[in-house]
Amino acid sequence: MEDTPEEPEPNPMTTKLQGDEYLPLSGKPYCDIILAKSHVGPRYQMALPVKLNRIIPPLMIPMVLTYRGKNWEMLYKGSQCVKWLGSGWKAFADDNDLKAGDACVFELMESCRTKIILRVHILKGDIPSEFLDKVEGESLASPIVIE
């Protein structure tokens, strides 16, 4: 019987995406968000960081999130003070079993006055319980802050 080589231990600096996918960023603008309770239920509130809001038109326009070959359509509510993703975000979060502590990288693939397309990278993870016990993380007023 031959000895089979052991699989190498994963490098902690390598990020493994859901479904054993490794996708490089394309070099286009992106932002990352560690999901809090408010992002994944019960309110499903998702605001994009200012980093992307400066690039995306301040309009209420259709947005498409793409992940693993599937598309989720929603409305980008960019004409408000806080720039929100519409109700399609709930379907995206539920379909991909997103939880508090997971991270999403939103990569801006297309942005014009009529449509926005973001490619999403999902990184599964958990927020340590000591953070969850101290902070509710249920609104923009009480976010989870990790220093």
Coordinates of C-alpha atoms in Angstrom, one line a residue:
M1 CA 0.0 0.0 0.0
E2 CA 1.4 3.4 -1.0
D3 CA 1.6 6.3 1.4
T4 CA -0.4 9.1 0.1
P5 CA 1.0 12.6 0.8
E6 CA -0.9 14.5 3.4
E7 CA -2.8 17.5 2.3
P8 CA -0.9 20.7 3.3
E9 CA -2.4 22.8 6.1
P10 CA -4.3 25.8 4.8
N11 CA -2.4 29.0 4.8
P12 CA -4.1 31.4 7.1
M13 CA -3.4 34.3 4.7
T14 CA -5.3 32.5 1.9
T15 CA -9.0 33.2 1.9
K16 CA -11.2 30.3 0.8
L17 CA -14.5 31.4 -0.7
Q18 CA -17.8 29.5 -0.3
G19 CA -18.0 26.5 -2.6
D20 CA -14.2 26.0 -2.8
E21 CA -13.9 28.9 -5.2
Y22 CA -11.0 31.2 -5.4
L23 CA -11.8 34.3 -7.4
P24 CA -9.3 37.1 -7.8
L25 CA -10.5 40.7 -7.7
S26 CA -10.5 42.2 -11.1
G27 CA -8.9 45.5 -10.3
K28 CA -12.1 47.4 -10.4
P29 CA -13.4 49.4 -7.3
Y30 CA -14.5 47.3 -4.4
C31 CA -15.5 47.4 -0.8
D32 CA -15.8 44.8 1.9
I33 CA -18.4 44.5 4.7
I34 CA -18.4 42.2 7.7
L35 CA -22.1 41.4 8.1
A36 CA -23.9 42.3 11.3
K37 CA -27.3 41.2 12.5
S38 CA -28.9 44.2 10.8
H39 CA -27.7 43.1 7.4
V40 CA -29.1 39.5 7.6
G41 CA -32.3 39.9 9.5
P42 CA -34.9 40.7 10.6
R43 CA -34.7 44.1 8.9
Y44 CA -32.1 43.1 6.2
Q45 CA -30.6 46.7 6.0
M46 CA -27.7 46.9 3.7
A47 CA -26.0 50.2 3.0
L48 CA -22.9 50.3 0.8
P49 CA -19.8 52.1 2.2
V50 CA -19.0 55.6 1.1
K51 CA -16.0 54.2 -0.9
L52 CA -18.5 52.9 -3.5
N53 CA -21.1 55.5 -3.0
R54 CA -18.7 58.2 -4.3
I55 CA -18.5 56.2 -7.6
I56 CA -22.1 55.1 -8.1
P57 CA -24.6 57.6 -9.4
P58 CA -26.9 59.2 -6.7
L59 CA -30.0 57.8 -8.3
M60 CA -32.6 55.2 -7.6
I61 CA -31.7 52.6 -10.3
P62 CA -31.7 48.9 -10.9
M63 CA -28.8 46.9 -9.4
V64 CA -27.7 43.3 -10.0
L65 CA -25.7 41.3 -7.6
T66 CA -23.9 38.4 -9.2
Y67 CA -22.5 35.4 -7.3
R68 CA -21.5 32.0 -8.5
G69 CA -23.2 32.4 -11.9
K70 CA -26.5 33.6 -10.4
N71 CA -28.1 37.1 -10.5
W72 CA -30.2 38.9 -7.9
E73 CA -32.0 42.0 -9.0
M74 CA -32.9 44.8 -6.7
L75 CA -33.2 48.6 -6.6
Y76 CA -30.3 50.7 -5.5
K77 CA -31.7 53.6 -3.4
G78 CA -28.9 56.1 -4.1
S79 CA -31.0 59.2 -3.9
Q80 CA -31.4 59.0 -0.2
C81 CA -29.0 60.3 2.5
V82 CA -27.9 56.7 3.2
K83 CA -27.5 54.6 0.1
W84 CA -29.4 51.4 0.5
L85 CA -29.9 48.1 -1.4
G86 CA -33.6 47.4 -1.9
S87 CA -35.6 44.4 -1.0
G88 CA -33.7 42.1 -3.3
W89 CA -30.9 42.1 -0.7
K90 CA -33.0 39.9 1.6
A91 CA -33.4 37.3 -1.2
F92 CA -29.6 37.4 -1.8
A93 CA -28.8 37.0 1.9
D94 CA -31.3 34.2 2.4
D95 CA -30.4 32.3 -0.8
N96 CA -26.7 32.3 0.2
D97 CA -27.3 31.6 3.9
L98 CA -25.5 34.7 5.0
K99 CA -25.0 35.1 8.8
A100 CA -23.6 37.8 11.1
G101 CA -19.8 37.4 10.9
D102 CA -19.7 36.5 7.2
A103 CA -18.0 39.0 4.9
C104 CA -19.0 40.2 1.5
V105 CA -16.7 41.9 -1.0
F106 CA -18.7 44.0 -3.4
E107 CA -16.8 44.6 -6.7
L108 CA -18.2 47.3 -9.0
M109 CA -18.3 45.7 -12.4
E110 CA -20.6 48.2 -14.1
S111 CA -22.0 51.6 -13.1
C112 CA -24.0 54.0 -15.3
R113 CA -27.1 56.1 -14.9
T114 CA -29.4 53.1 -15.8
K115 CA -27.8 50.1 -14.1
I116 CA -25.3 48.9 -11.5
I117 CA -23.7 45.5 -11.4
L118 CA -21.7 44.2 -8.4
R119 CA -19.9 40.9 -8.3
V120 CA -20.0 39.6 -4.8
H121 CA -17.4 37.4 -3.1
I122 CA -18.7 35.7 0.1
L123 CA -16.3 34.7 2.9
K124 CA -17.9 32.6 5.6
G125 CA -16.9 33.2 9.2
D126 CA -18.2 33.9 12.7
I127 CA -17.9 36.9 14.9
P128 CA -16.4 35.8 18.2
S129 CA -19.0 35.6 20.9
E130 CA -17.3 38.1 23.1
F131 CA -18.1 40.8 20.5
L132 CA -21.7 39.6 20.0
D133 CA -22.3 39.7 23.8
K134 CA -21.1 43.4 24.0
V135 CA -22.7 45.0 21.0
E136 CA -26.1 44.5 19.4
G137 CA -25.0 45.5 15.9
E138 CA -28.7 45.9 14.9
S139 CA -28.5 49.4 13.4
L140 CA -26.1 51.9 11.9
A141 CA -26.3 53.7 15.3
S142 CA -25.0 50.6 17.1
P143 CA -22.7 48.8 14.7
I144 CA -20.3 46.0 15.6
V145 CA -16.8 47.6 15.7
I146 CA -13.7 45.3 15.6
E147 CA -10.5 47.1 16.3

